[in-house]
XYZ file of C-alpha atoms in Angstrom:
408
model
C -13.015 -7.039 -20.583
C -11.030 -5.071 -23.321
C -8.329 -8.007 -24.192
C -6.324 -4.703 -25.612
C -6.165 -3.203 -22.561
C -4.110 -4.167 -19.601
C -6.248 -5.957 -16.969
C -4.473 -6.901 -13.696
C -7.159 -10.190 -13.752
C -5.630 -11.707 -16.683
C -2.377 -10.157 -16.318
C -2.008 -11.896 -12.535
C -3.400 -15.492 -13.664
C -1.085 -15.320 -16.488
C 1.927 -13.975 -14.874
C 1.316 -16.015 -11.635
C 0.795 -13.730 -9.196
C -2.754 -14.555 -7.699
C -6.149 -16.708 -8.292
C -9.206 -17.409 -6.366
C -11.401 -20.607 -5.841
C -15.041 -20.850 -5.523
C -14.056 -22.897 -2.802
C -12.646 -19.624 -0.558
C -15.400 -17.710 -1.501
C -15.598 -14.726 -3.626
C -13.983 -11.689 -3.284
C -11.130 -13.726 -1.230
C -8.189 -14.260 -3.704
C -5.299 -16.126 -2.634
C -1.004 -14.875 -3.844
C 1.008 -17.505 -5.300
C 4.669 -17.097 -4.823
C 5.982 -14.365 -7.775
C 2.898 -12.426 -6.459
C 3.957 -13.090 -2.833
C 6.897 -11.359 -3.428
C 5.110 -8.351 -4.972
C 3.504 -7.947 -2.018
C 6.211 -8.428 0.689
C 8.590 -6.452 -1.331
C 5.850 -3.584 -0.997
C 4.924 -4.051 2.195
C 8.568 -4.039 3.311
C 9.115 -0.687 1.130
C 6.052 0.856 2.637
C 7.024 0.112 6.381
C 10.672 1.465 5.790
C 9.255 4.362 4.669
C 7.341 5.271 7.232
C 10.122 4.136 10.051
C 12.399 6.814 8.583
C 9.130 9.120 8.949
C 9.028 8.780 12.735
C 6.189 6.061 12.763
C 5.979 3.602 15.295
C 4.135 0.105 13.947
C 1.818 -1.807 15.657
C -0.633 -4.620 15.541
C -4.449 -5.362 16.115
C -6.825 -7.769 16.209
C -8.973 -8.285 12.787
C -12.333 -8.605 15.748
C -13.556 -6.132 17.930
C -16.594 -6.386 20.250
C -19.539 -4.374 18.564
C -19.581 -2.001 20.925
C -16.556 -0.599 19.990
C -17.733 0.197 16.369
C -21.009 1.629 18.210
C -18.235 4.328 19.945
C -16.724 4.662 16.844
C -19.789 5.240 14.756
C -19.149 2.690 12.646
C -22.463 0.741 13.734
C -24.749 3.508 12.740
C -22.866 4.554 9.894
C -21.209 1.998 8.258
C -23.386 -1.239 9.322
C -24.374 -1.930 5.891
C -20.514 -2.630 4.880
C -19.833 -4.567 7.872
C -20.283 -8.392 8.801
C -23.230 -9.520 11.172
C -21.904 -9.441 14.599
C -20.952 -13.019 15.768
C -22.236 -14.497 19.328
C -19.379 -15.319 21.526
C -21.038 -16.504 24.973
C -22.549 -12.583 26.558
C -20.738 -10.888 23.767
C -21.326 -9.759 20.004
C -18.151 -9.536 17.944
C -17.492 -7.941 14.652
C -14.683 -8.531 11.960
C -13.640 -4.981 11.671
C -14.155 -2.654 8.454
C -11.545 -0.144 9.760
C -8.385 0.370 12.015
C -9.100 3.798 13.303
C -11.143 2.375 16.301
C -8.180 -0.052 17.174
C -5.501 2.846 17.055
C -7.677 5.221 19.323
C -7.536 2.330 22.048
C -3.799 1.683 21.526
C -3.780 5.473 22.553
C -5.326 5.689 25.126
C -3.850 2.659 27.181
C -2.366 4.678 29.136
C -1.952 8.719 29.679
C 0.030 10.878 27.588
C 1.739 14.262 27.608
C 2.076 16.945 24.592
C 5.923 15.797 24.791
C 5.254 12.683 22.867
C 2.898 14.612 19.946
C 2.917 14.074 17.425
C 2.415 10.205 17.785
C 2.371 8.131 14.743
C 0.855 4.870 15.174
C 1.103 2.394 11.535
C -0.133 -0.819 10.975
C -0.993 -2.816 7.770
C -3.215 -4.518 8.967
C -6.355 -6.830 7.670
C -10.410 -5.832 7.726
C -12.930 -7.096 5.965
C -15.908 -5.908 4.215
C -19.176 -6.899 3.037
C -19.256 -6.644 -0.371
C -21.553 -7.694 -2.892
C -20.705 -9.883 -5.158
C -22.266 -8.119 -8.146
C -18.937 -5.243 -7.506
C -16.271 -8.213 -6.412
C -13.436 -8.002 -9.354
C -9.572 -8.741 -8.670
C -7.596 -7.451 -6.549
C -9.864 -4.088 -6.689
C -12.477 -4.696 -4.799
C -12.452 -7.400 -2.257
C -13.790 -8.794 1.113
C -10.579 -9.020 3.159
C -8.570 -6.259 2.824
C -4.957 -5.093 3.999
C -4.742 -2.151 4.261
C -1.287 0.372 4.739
C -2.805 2.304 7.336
C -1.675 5.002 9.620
C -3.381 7.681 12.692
C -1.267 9.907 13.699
C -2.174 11.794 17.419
C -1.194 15.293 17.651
C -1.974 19.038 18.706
C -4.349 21.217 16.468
C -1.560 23.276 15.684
C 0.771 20.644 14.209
C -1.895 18.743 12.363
C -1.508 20.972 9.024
C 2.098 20.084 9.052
C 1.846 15.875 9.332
C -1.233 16.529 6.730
C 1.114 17.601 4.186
C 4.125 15.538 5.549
C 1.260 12.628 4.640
C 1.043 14.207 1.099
C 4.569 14.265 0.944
C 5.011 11.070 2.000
C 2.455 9.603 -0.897
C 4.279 11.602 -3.797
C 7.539 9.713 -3.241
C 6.191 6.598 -2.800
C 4.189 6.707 -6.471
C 7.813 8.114 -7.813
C 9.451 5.016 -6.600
C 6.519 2.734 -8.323
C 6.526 4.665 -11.225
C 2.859 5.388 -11.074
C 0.680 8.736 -10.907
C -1.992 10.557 -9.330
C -4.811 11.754 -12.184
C -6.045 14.272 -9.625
C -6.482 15.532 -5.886
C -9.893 15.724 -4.826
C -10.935 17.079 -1.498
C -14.003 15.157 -0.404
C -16.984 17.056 1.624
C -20.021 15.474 2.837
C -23.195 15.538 0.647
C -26.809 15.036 1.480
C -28.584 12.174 3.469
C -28.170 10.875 6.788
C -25.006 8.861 6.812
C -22.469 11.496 7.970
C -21.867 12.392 11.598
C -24.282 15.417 12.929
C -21.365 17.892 13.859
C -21.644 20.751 11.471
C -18.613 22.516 13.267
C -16.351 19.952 13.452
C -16.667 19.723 9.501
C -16.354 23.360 9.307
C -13.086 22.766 10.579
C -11.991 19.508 9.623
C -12.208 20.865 6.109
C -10.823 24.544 6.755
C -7.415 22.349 7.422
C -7.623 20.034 4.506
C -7.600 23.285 2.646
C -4.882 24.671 4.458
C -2.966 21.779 3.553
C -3.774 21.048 0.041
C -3.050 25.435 -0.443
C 0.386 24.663 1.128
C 1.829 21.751 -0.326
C 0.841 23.908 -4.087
C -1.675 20.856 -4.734
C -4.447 21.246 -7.289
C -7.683 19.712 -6.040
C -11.047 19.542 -6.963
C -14.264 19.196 -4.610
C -16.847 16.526 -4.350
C -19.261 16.146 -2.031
C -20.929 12.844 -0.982
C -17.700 10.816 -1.172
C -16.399 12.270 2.163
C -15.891 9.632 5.160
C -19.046 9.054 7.542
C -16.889 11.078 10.416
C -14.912 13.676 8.069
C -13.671 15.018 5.032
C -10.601 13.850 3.304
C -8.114 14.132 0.574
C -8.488 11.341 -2.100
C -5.513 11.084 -4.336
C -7.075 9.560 -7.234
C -5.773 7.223 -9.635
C -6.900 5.755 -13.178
C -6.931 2.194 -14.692
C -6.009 1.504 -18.720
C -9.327 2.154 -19.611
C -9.805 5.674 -17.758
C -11.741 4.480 -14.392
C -10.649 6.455 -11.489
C -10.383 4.818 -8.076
C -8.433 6.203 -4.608
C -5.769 4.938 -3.579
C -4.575 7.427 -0.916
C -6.167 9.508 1.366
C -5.210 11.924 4.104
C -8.074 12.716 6.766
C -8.114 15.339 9.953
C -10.217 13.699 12.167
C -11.901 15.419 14.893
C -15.031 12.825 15.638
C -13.371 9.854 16.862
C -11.057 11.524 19.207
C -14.159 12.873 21.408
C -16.129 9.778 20.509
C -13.389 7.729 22.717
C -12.676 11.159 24.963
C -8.858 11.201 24.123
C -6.599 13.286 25.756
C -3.567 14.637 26.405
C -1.665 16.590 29.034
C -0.405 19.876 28.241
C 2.354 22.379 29.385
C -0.099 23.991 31.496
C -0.849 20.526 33.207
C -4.126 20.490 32.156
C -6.087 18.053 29.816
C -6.958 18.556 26.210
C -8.185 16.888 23.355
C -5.777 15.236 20.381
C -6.289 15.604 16.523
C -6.418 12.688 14.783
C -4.730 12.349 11.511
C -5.679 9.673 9.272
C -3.262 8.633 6.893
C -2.970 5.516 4.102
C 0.297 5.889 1.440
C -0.619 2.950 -0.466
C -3.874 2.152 0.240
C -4.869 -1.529 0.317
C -2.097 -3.834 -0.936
C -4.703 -5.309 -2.806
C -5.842 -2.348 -4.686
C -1.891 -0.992 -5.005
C -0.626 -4.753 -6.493
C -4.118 -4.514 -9.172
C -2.523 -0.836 -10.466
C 0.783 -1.584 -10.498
C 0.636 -4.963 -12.592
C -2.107 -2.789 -14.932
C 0.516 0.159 -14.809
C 4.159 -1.746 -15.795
C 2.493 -4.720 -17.606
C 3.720 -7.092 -15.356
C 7.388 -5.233 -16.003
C 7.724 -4.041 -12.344
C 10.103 -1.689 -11.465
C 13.256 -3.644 -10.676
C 13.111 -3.542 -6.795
C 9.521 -4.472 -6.847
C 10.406 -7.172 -9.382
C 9.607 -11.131 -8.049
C 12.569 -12.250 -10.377
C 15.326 -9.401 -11.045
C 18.145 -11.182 -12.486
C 17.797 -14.365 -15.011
C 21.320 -16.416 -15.755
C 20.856 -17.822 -18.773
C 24.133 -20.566 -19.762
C 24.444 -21.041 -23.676
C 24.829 -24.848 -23.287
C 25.757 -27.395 -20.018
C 29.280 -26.516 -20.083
C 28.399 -23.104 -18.619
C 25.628 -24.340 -16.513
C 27.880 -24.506 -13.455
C 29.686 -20.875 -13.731
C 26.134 -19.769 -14.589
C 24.518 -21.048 -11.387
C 27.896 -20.011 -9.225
C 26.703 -16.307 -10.539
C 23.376 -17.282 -9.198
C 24.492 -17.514 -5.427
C 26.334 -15.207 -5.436
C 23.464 -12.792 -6.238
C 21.168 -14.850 -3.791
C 23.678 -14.046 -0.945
C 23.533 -10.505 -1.664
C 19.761 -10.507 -0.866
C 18.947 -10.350 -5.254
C 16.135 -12.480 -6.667
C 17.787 -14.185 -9.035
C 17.018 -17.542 -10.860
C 18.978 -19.763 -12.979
C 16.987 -20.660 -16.883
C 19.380 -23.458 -17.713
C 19.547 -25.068 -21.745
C 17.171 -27.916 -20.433
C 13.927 -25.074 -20.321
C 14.736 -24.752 -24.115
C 16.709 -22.959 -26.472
C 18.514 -19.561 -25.712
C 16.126 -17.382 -27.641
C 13.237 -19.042 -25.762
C 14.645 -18.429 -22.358
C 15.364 -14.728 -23.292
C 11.560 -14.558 -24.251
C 10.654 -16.190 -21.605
C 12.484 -13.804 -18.671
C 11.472 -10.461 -20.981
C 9.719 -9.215 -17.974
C 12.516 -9.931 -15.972
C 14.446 -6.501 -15.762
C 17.971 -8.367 -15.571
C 19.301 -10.770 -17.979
C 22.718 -12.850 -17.891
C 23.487 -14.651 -20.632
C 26.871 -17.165 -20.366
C 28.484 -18.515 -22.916
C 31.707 -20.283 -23.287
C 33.933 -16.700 -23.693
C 31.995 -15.502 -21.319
C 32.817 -18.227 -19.096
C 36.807 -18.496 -19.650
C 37.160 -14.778 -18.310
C 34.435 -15.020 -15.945
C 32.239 -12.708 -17.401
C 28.263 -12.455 -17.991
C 26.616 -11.139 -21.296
C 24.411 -8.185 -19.832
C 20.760 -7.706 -21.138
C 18.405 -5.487 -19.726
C 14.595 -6.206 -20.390
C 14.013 -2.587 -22.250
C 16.396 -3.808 -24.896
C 19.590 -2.125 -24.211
C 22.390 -4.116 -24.198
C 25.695 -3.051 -21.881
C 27.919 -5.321 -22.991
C 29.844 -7.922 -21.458
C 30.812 -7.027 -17.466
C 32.956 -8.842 -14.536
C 29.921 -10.604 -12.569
C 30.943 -8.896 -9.064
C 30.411 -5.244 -11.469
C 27.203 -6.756 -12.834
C 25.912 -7.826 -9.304
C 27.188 -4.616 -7.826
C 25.171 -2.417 -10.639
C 21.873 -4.674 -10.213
C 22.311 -4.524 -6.376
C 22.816 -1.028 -6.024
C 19.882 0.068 -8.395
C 17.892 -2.387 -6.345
C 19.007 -0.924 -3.106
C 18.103 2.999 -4.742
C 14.528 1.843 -5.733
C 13.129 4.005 -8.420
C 12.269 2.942 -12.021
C 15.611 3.157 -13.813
C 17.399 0.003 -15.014
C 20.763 1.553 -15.658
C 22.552 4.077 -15.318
């Protein structure tokens, strides 16, 4: 480990935000409360999102009999990633390395008509794979996983269109974190036997991906062998401090597992035919997403994302109780907001200590008398002395707007 670089292992221990024990195993880490946050904060973000896309959430069960992975084609493709099969009485069940199998159920519970397609089924949901040990690290690759996953049902003539509303989708959500995509890449199968034998369905598959990447004005490069076992996809690629590239997005037309499970739909001519599936993840695994972002701002999250945004800091006791009056009041208006009172040291310490905190309040006894608060914001700038409902209003509404500014 480069101790110059940012590394989201020591960053998280020191910052709080997640450990593991050899106790829970390897590969299983476990999010103390500031990291907690993090990840609610991101979950919650990424679920709005996609309800004011037109996706419907859902839930599934981490198990699944084995034979529905055998439908899937995750048994003969993917068996070397998944956990052995536990014996339940008659039946064999398997802690699932994907959602897709779950979501292709879920639509076909019952029949449906071209009137409801598209249909966007979300879930973040948790699988688990079998990873060495020898590639465990972090938050980057683990053994449970929760992934911000998505499959969205539709004709074969609006699939292009919630492709690159997928694409769309991702680009905002890595404006609002402040991070960025090093590259597109459009991954095709390569040699060996561990993609599905359908030559024309990945004729197709990718003859879309390309028709989406060519609208949305994307630059891509191809790469074959990194494709999924069932289809190609579009990897949006990111980089860690020291170059490494990873995905943490794709977008996948999906073909296979729709005939695999013979969905269907009804028509306008009344008659059946066969869905597109759309696979879609914004995020990625929370995991993976929490591991770049700490890496990416340092542990300075954007404010939204931020477990602390607003630090009161009273000069001495006398201001303790205005100070921690400013506190509720930003509690009741949904802030995260915490109180560093003169007992935690002096005032420079406590402004050292809350530097990553993108907020700061400082109250001394002027600031007190007219019921003001000292504003400091964690990139140095200094606004000035503001009316706490006008501080609280600016914090909440920059909050509320997301993004990476800290001011206007």
């Amino acid at each position: 480990m480069n101790d110059k670089l940012p590394d989201h292992r020591r960053l998280g221990r020191e910052l709080g935000l997640f450990d593991t024990d050899p106790l829970m195993g390897a590969g299983l880490p476990y999010w103390l409360p500031d990291g907690a946050v993090v990840r609610h904060t991101l979950e919650e973000y990424v679920r709005d999102a996609e309800r004011r896309a037109g996706y419907r959430h859902v839930y599934s069960p981490a198990l699944g009999k084995r034979e529905l992975y055998e439908i899937s084609g995750h048994w003969d493709h993917y068996r070397d990633d998944m956990y052995p099969p536990m014996r339940l009485g008659a039946e064999e069940v398997v802690l699932r390395p994907s959602l897709c199998p779950h979501h292709a159920l879920i639509y076909r519970s019952r029949s449906r008509s071209y009137r409801e397609l598209p249909l966007r089924i979300a879930e973040l949901g948790a699988m688990h794979r079998a990873e060495l040990s020898g590639v465990l690290g972090g938050l980057t690759r683990v053994r449970a996983i929760h992934l911000n996953d998505a499959h969205i049902f539709c004709t074969l003539d609006q699939a292009v269109a919630e492709a690159r509303a997928a694409l769309e989708l991702i680009a905002r959500a890595y404006a609002d974190l402040g991070i960025q995509a090093v590259r597109h890449r459009l991954s095709l199968p390569g040699a060996g036997g561990k993609y599905v034998a359908a030559p024309e369905l990945w004729r197709r598959a990718t003859g879309l991906l390309r028709e989406v990447l060519a609208e949305a004005g994307v630059v891509y490069e191809e790469a074959e062998g990194e494709a999924a076992f069932y289809g190609p996809k579009i990897d949006v690629q990111i980089a860690d401090p020291a170059g490494r590239e990873s995905t943490l997005s794709t977008v996948q037309i999906d073909f296979h597992q729709p005939a695999r499970f013979d969905l269907r739909y009804t028509g306008a001519d009344g008659a059946g035919h066969r869905p597109v599936m759309v696979h879609r993840s914004v995020i990625g695994s929370v995991e993976r997403a929490v591991a770049h972002l700490v890496e990416t701002h340092g542990g300075a999250f954007p404010a939204w994302l931020a477990p602390v945004q607003l630090a009161v800091l009273p000069v001495a006791e006398e201001q303790v109780e205005p100070a921690a009056a400013l506190v509720r009041q930003a509690l009741a208006l949904g802030l995260r907001a915490e109180l560093a009172g003169p007992g935690e040291g002096t005032l420079g310490a406590r402004i050292r200590a809350a530097r990553l905190v993108p907020y700061q309040a400082v109250i001394g006894a002027r600031e007190a008398d007219a019921g003001l608060a000292a504003v400091r914001l964690r990139d140095g700038r200094r606004p000035g002395p503001l009316p706490a409902a006008e501080l609280l209003r600016r914090v909440a509404e920059r909050v509320a707007g997301r993004g990476t500014g800290l001011w206007d």
